[in-house]
Coordinates of C-alpha atoms and ligand atoms in Angstrom, one line a residue:
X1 CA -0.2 -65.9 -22.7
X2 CA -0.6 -68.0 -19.6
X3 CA -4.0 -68.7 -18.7
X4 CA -5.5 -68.7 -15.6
X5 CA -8.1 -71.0 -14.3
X6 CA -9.9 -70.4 -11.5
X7 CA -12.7 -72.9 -10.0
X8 CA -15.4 -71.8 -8.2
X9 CA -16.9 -74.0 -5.6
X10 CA -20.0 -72.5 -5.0
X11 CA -19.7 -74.1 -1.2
X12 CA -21.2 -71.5 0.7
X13 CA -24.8 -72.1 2.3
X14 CA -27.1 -74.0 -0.2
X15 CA -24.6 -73.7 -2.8
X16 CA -24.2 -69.9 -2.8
X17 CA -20.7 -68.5 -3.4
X18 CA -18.1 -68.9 -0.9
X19 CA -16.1 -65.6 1.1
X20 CA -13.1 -67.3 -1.4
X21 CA -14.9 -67.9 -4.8
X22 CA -15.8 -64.3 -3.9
X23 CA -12.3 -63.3 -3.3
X24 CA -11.9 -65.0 -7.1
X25 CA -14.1 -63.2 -8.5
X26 CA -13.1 -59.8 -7.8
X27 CA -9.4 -61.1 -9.2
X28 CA -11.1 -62.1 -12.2
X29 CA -12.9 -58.3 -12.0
X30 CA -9.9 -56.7 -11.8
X31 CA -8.0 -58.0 -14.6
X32 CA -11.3 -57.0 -16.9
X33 CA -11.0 -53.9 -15.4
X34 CA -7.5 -53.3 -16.6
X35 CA -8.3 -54.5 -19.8
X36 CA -7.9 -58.4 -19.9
X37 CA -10.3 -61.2 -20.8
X38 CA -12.1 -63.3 -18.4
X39 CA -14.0 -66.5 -19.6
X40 CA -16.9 -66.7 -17.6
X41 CA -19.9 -69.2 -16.7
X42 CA -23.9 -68.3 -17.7
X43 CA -27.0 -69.7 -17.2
X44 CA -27.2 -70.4 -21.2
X45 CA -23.4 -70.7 -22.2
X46 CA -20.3 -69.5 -21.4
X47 CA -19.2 -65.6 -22.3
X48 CA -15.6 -64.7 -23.5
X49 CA -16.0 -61.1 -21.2
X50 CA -14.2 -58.1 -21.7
X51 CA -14.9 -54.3 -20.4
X52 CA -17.9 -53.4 -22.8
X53 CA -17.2 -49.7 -22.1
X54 CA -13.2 -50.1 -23.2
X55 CA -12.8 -50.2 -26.8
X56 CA -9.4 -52.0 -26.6
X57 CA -10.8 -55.1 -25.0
X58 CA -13.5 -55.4 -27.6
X59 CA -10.7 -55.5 -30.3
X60 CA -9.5 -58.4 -28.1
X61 CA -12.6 -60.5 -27.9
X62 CA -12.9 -60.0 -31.5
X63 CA -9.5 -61.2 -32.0
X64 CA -9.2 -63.8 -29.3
X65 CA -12.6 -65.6 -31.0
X66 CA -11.7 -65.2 -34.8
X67 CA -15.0 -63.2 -34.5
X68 CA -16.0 -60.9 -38.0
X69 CA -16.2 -57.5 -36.2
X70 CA -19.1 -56.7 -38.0
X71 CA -20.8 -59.0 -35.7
X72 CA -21.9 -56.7 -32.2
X73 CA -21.3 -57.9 -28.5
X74 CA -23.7 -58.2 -26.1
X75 CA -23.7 -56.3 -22.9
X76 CA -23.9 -57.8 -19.5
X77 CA -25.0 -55.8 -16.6
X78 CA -26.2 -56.9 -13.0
X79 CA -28.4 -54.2 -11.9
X80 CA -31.8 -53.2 -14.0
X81 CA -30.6 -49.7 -12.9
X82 CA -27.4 -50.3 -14.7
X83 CA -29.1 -50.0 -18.7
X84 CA -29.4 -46.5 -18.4
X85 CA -26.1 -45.5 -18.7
X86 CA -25.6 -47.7 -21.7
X87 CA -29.0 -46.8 -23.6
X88 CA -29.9 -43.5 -24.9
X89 CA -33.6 -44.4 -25.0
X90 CA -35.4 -46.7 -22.7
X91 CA -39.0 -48.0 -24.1
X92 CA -41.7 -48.8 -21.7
X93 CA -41.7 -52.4 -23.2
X94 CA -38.1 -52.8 -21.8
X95 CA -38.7 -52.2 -18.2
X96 CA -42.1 -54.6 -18.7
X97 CA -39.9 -57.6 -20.2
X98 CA -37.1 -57.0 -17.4
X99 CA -39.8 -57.1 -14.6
X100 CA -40.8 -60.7 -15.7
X101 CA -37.3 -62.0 -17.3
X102 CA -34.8 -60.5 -15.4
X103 CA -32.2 -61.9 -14.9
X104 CA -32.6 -64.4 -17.5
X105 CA -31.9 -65.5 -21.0
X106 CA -33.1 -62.5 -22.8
X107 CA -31.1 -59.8 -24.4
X108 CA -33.1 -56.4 -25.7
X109 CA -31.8 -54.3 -28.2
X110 CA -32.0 -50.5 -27.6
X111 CA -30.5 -47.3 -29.1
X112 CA -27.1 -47.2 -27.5
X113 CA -25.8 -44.1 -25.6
X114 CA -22.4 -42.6 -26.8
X115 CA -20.2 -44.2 -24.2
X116 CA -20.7 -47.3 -25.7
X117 CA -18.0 -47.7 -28.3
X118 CA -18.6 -48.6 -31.6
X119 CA -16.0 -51.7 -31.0
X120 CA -18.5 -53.2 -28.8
X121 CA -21.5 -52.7 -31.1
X122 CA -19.8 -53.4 -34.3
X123 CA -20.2 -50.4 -35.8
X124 CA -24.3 -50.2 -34.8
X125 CA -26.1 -47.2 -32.8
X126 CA -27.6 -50.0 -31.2
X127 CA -26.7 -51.7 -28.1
X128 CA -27.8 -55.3 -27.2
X129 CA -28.5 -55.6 -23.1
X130 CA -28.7 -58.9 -21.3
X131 CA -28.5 -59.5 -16.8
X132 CA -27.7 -63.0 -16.4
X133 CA -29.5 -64.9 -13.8
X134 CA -26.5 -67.1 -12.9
X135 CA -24.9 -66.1 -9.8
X136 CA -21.1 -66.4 -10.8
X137 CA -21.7 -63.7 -13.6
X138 CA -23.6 -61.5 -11.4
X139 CA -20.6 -61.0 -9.0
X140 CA -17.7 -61.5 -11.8
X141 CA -19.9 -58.4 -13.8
X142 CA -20.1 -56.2 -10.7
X143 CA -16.2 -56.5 -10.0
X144 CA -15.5 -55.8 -13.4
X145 CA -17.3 -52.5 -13.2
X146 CA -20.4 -53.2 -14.3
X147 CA -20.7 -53.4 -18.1
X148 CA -19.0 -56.5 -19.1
X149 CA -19.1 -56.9 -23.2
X150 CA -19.1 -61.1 -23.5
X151 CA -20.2 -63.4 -26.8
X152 CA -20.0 -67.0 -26.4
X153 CA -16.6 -67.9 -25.8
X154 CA -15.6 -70.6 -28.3
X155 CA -13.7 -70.1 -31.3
X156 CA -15.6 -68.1 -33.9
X157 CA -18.0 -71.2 -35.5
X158 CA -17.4 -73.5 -33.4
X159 CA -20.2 -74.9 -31.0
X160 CA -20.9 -72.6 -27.9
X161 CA -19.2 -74.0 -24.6
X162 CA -21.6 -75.1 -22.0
X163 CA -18.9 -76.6 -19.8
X164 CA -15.2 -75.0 -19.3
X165 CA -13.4 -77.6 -20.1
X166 CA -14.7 -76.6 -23.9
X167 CA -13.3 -73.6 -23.1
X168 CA -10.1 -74.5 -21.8
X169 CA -10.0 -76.5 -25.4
X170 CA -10.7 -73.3 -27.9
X171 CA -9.5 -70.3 -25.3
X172 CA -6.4 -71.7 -23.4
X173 CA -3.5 -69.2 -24.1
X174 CA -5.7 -66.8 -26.0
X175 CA -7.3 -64.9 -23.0
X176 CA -6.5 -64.2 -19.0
X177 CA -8.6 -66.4 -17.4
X178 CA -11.3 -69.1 -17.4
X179 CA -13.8 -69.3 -14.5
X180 CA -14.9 -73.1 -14.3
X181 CA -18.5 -73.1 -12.5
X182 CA -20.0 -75.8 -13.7
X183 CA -22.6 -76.3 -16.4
X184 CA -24.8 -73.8 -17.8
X185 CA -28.6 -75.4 -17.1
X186 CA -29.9 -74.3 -20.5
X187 CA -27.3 -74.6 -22.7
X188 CA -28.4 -72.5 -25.7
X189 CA -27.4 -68.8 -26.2
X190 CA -30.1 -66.2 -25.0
X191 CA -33.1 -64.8 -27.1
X192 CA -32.6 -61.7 -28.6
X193 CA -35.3 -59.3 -29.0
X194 CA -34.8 -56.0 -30.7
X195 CA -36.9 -53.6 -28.9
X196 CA -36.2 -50.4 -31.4
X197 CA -38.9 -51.6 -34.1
X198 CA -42.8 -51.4 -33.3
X199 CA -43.8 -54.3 -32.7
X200 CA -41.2 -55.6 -31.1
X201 CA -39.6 -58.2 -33.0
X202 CA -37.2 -61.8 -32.0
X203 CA -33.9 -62.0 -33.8
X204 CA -32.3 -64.8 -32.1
X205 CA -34.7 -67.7 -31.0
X206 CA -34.1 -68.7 -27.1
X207 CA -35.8 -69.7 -24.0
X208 CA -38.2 -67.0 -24.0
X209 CA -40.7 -67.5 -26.8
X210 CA -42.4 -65.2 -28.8
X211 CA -45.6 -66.7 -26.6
X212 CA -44.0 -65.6 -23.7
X213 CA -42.3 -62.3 -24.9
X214 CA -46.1 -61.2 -26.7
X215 CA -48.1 -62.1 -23.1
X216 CA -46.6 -59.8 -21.5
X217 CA -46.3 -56.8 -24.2
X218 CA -49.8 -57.6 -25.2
X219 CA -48.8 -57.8 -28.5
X220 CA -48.0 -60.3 -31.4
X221 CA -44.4 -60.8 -31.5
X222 CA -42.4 -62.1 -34.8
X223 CA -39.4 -63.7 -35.1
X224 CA -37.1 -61.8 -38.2
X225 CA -37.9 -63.6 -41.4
X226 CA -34.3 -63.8 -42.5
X227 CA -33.9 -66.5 -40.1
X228 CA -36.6 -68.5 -40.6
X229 CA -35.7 -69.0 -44.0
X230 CA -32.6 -69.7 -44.8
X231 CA -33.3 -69.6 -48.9
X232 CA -35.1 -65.7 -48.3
X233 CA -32.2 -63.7 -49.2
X234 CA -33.3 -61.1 -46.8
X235 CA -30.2 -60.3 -44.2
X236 CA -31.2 -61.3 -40.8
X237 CA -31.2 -58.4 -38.6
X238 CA -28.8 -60.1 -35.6
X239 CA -25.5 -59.6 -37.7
X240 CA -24.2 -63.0 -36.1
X241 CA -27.1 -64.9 -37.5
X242 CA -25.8 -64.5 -41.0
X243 CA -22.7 -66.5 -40.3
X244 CA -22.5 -70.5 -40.0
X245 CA -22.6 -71.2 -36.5
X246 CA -22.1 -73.8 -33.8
X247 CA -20.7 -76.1 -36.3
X248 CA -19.2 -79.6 -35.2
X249 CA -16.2 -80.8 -36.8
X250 CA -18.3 -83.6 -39.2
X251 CA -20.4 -83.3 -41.5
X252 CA -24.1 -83.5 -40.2
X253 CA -26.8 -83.5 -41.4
X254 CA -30.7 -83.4 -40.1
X255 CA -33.1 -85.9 -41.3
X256 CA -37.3 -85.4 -41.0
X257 CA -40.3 -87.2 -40.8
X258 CA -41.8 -89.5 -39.0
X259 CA -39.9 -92.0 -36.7
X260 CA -39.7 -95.4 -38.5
X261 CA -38.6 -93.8 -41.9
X262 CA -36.2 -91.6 -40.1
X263 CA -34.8 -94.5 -38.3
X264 CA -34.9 -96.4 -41.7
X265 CA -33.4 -93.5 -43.6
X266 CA -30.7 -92.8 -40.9
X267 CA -29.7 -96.5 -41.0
X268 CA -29.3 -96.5 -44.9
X269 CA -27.0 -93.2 -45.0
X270 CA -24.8 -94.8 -42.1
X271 CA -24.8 -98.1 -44.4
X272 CA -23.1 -96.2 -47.3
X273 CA -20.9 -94.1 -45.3
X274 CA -19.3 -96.7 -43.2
X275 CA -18.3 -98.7 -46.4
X276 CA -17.0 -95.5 -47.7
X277 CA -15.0 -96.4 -44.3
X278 CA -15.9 -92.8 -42.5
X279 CA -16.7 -92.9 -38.7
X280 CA -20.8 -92.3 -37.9
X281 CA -22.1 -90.5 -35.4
X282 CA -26.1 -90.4 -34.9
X283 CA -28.1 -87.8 -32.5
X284 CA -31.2 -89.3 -31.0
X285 CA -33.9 -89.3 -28.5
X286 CA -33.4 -91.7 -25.9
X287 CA -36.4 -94.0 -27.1
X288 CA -34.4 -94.7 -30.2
X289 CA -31.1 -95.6 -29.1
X290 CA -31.4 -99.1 -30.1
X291 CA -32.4 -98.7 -33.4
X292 CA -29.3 -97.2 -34.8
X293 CA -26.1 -98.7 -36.1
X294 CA -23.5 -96.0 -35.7
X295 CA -20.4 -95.9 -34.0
X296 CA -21.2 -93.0 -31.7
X297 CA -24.7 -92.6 -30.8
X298 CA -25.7 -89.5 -28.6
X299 CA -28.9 -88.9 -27.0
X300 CA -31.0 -86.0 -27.0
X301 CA -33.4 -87.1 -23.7
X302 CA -36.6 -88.2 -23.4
X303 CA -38.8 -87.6 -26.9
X304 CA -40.2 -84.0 -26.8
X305 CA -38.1 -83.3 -24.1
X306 CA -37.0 -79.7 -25.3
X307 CA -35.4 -78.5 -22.3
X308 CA -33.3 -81.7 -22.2
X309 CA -32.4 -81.7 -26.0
X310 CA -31.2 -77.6 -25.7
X311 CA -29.1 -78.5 -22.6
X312 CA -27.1 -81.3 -23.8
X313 CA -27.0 -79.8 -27.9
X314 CA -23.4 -78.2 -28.0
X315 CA -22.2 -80.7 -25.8
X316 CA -23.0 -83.3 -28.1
X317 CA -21.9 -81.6 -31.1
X318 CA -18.4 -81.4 -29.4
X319 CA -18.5 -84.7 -28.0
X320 CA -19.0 -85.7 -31.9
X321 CA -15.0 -84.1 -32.2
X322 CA -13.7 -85.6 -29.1
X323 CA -14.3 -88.6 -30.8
X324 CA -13.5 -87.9 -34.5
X325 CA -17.1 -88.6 -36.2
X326 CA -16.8 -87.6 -39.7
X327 CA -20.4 -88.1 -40.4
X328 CA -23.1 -87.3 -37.8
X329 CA -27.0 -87.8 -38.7
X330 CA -29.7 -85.9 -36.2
X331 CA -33.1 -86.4 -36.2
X332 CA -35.3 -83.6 -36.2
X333 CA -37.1 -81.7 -33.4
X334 CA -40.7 -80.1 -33.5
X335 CA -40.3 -76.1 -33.8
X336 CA -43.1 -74.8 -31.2
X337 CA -41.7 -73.0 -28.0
X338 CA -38.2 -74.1 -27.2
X339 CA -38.0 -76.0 -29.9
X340 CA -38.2 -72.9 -32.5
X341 CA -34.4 -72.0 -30.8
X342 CA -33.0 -75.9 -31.0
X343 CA -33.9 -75.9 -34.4
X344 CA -32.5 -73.0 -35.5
X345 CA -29.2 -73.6 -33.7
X346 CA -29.4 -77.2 -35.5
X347 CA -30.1 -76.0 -38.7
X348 CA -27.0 -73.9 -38.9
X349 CA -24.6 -75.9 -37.5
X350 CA -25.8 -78.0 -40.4
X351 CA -25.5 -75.7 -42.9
X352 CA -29.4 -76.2 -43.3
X353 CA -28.4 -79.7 -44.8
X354 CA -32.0 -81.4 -43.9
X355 CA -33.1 -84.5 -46.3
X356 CA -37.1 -84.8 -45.9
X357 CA -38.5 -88.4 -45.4
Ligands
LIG1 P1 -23.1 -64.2 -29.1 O1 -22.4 -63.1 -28.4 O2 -22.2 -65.2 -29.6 O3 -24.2 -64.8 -28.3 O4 -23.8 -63.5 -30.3 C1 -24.4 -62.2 -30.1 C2 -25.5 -62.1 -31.0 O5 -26.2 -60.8 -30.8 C3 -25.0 -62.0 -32.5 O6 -25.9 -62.7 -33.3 C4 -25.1 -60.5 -32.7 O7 -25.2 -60.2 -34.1 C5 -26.3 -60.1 -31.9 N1 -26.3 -58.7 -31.6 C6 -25.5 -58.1 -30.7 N2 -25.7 -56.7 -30.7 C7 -26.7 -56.5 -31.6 C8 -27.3 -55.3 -32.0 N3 -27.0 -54.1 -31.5 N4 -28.3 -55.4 -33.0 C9 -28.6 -56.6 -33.5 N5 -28.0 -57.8 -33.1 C10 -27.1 -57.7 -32.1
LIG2 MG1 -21.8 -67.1 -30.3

């Protein structure tokens, strides 16, 4: 299959969408409508999207990412209005966390109504719900009908795509067309929180904390113990979260501590694996650059810079593969706020491989 790529300009006033990127869109709505896929831009990663309410197009993102299809889709929609067609029962709570996130990087979980097919949910009466916030989604979503079924669209494992040309590199002759429109500015998939248990309860880690999620229920909210440890044996809750994820091509591995041994242990693993004659790669804050003797080093931003480290994470896992690292070192972030999502996303593209200093 030929695929299409379509960029959008965003040169209208202040950097709003243009009469043609508009004209694009609805194209890009169309061929959803009928069926196809459309690659699309978010404000946390790019979505592989496909018509949520068409169970033949599910079967195709399944296909199209190497996906288990055990492993549910979330829905995008572009209208709070729009959720009631697609959930049979709306909780209080869900219109509160709309009102303050919406659109945004959150995703609630809600008993599904029966016009969602099982393709889309993977076999759940459950339906996961997200509105985007970025602008490009909002008007590809609303050509496309309204309900547009979209995982992260990279290659099942692989690293989400926070630019298109990523993509381009794991969806080019797989899928209709690719929207390029620019970067995504946070970079890590949305949190999920499952809104069909009392209390509520976070099964993906994201933006929106549990802090922020609990002010505004009034209520404690936990994130599901099955991924917080990795050694529980409990089955996390998220289907996806059960499978290694966002995986570079090397091997990395997460050191923690405190800086100087870090440092000191990062240098001594790079030591024995260049005279083993692999290529190095090392993840860093900004502060340490210097101190490292790898072939690729990669920084993460300024020290406790959280937003920073999340928007530039999967871009520097797959700039670790552009340049053919075969052993990558990180060092470790702190797990309050944000930072609870960047390490989780770390952890299992690390196959929780984390040596303690
Ligand atoms: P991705 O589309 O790559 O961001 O992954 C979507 C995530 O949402 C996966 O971890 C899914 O398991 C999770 N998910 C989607 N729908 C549901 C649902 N109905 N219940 C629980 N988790 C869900
Ligand atoms: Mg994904």
């Amino acid at each position: 299959m030929e695929t299409e790529i379509i960029n959008i300009e965003k040169s209208g006033p202040d950097g709003s969408l243009s009469a043609k990127d508009l004209e694009a869109l609805k194209h890009c709505g169309e061929i959803i409508k009928e069926g196809g896929l459309v690659a699309f831009p978010t404000e946390t990663v790019y979505g592989l999207g496909g018509d949520a309410l068409n169970p033949e197009s599910s079967k195709k993102i399944y296909a199209a990412k190497g996906r288990p299809s055990d492993n549910p889709l979330i829905v995008h929609i572009a209208e709070w209005g729009d959720i009631k067609k697609i959930a049979a029962d709306i909780p209080v709570e869900a219109k509160m966390l709309a009102d303050t996130f919406w659109p945004g990087p959150l995703t609630m979980i809600l008993k599904k109504a029966d016009i969602v097919p099982m393709e889309t949910t993977g076999g759940l009466d459950t339906v996961a719900v997200r509105y985007p916030s970025d602008i490009v989604a909002q008007e590809l979503i609303k050509a496309a009908g309204g309900y547009v079924a979209a995982p992260s669209a990279n290659i099942s494992g692989r690293p989400s795509p926070t630019q298109a040309k990523y993509v381009i590199e794991d969806m080019d002759g797989r899928i209709c067309a690719i929207i390029d429109g620019g970067e995504g500015e946070i970079g890590l998939e949305s949190t999920i929180v499952d809104l069909t248990v009392n209390p509520p309860q976070v099964l993906r880690p994201g933006f929106i904390t549990n802090e922020m999620l609990g002010s505004v229920l009034g209520t404690e909210v936990e994130t599901d113990k099955a991924i917080l440890d990795a050694d529980s044996g409990l089955k996390p809750r998220a289907p996806g979260m059960k499978y290694r994820h966002y995986a570079p091509k090397g091997d990395l591995t997460i050191v923690e501590g405190e800086s100087s041994e870090v440092v000191n242990k990062i240098n001594e693993l790079l030591a024995a694996d260049r005279a083993a004659g692999f290529k190095t790669g090392v993840m860093a804050c900004d502060e340490n650059e210097k101190l490292y003797d790898a072939d690729v080093v990669m920084l993460t931003g300024p020290k406790g810079d959280q937003k920073a480290a999340a928007h530039r994470l999967y871009t520097i896992l797959r700039s670790f593969d552009d340049e053919d690292v075969v052993r990558i070192y990180s060092e470790s972030f702190a797990k309050d706020g944000f930072g609870a999502a960047i390490m989780n996303r770390l952890l299992k593209a690390a196959g929780h491989k984390l040596i303690k200093c």
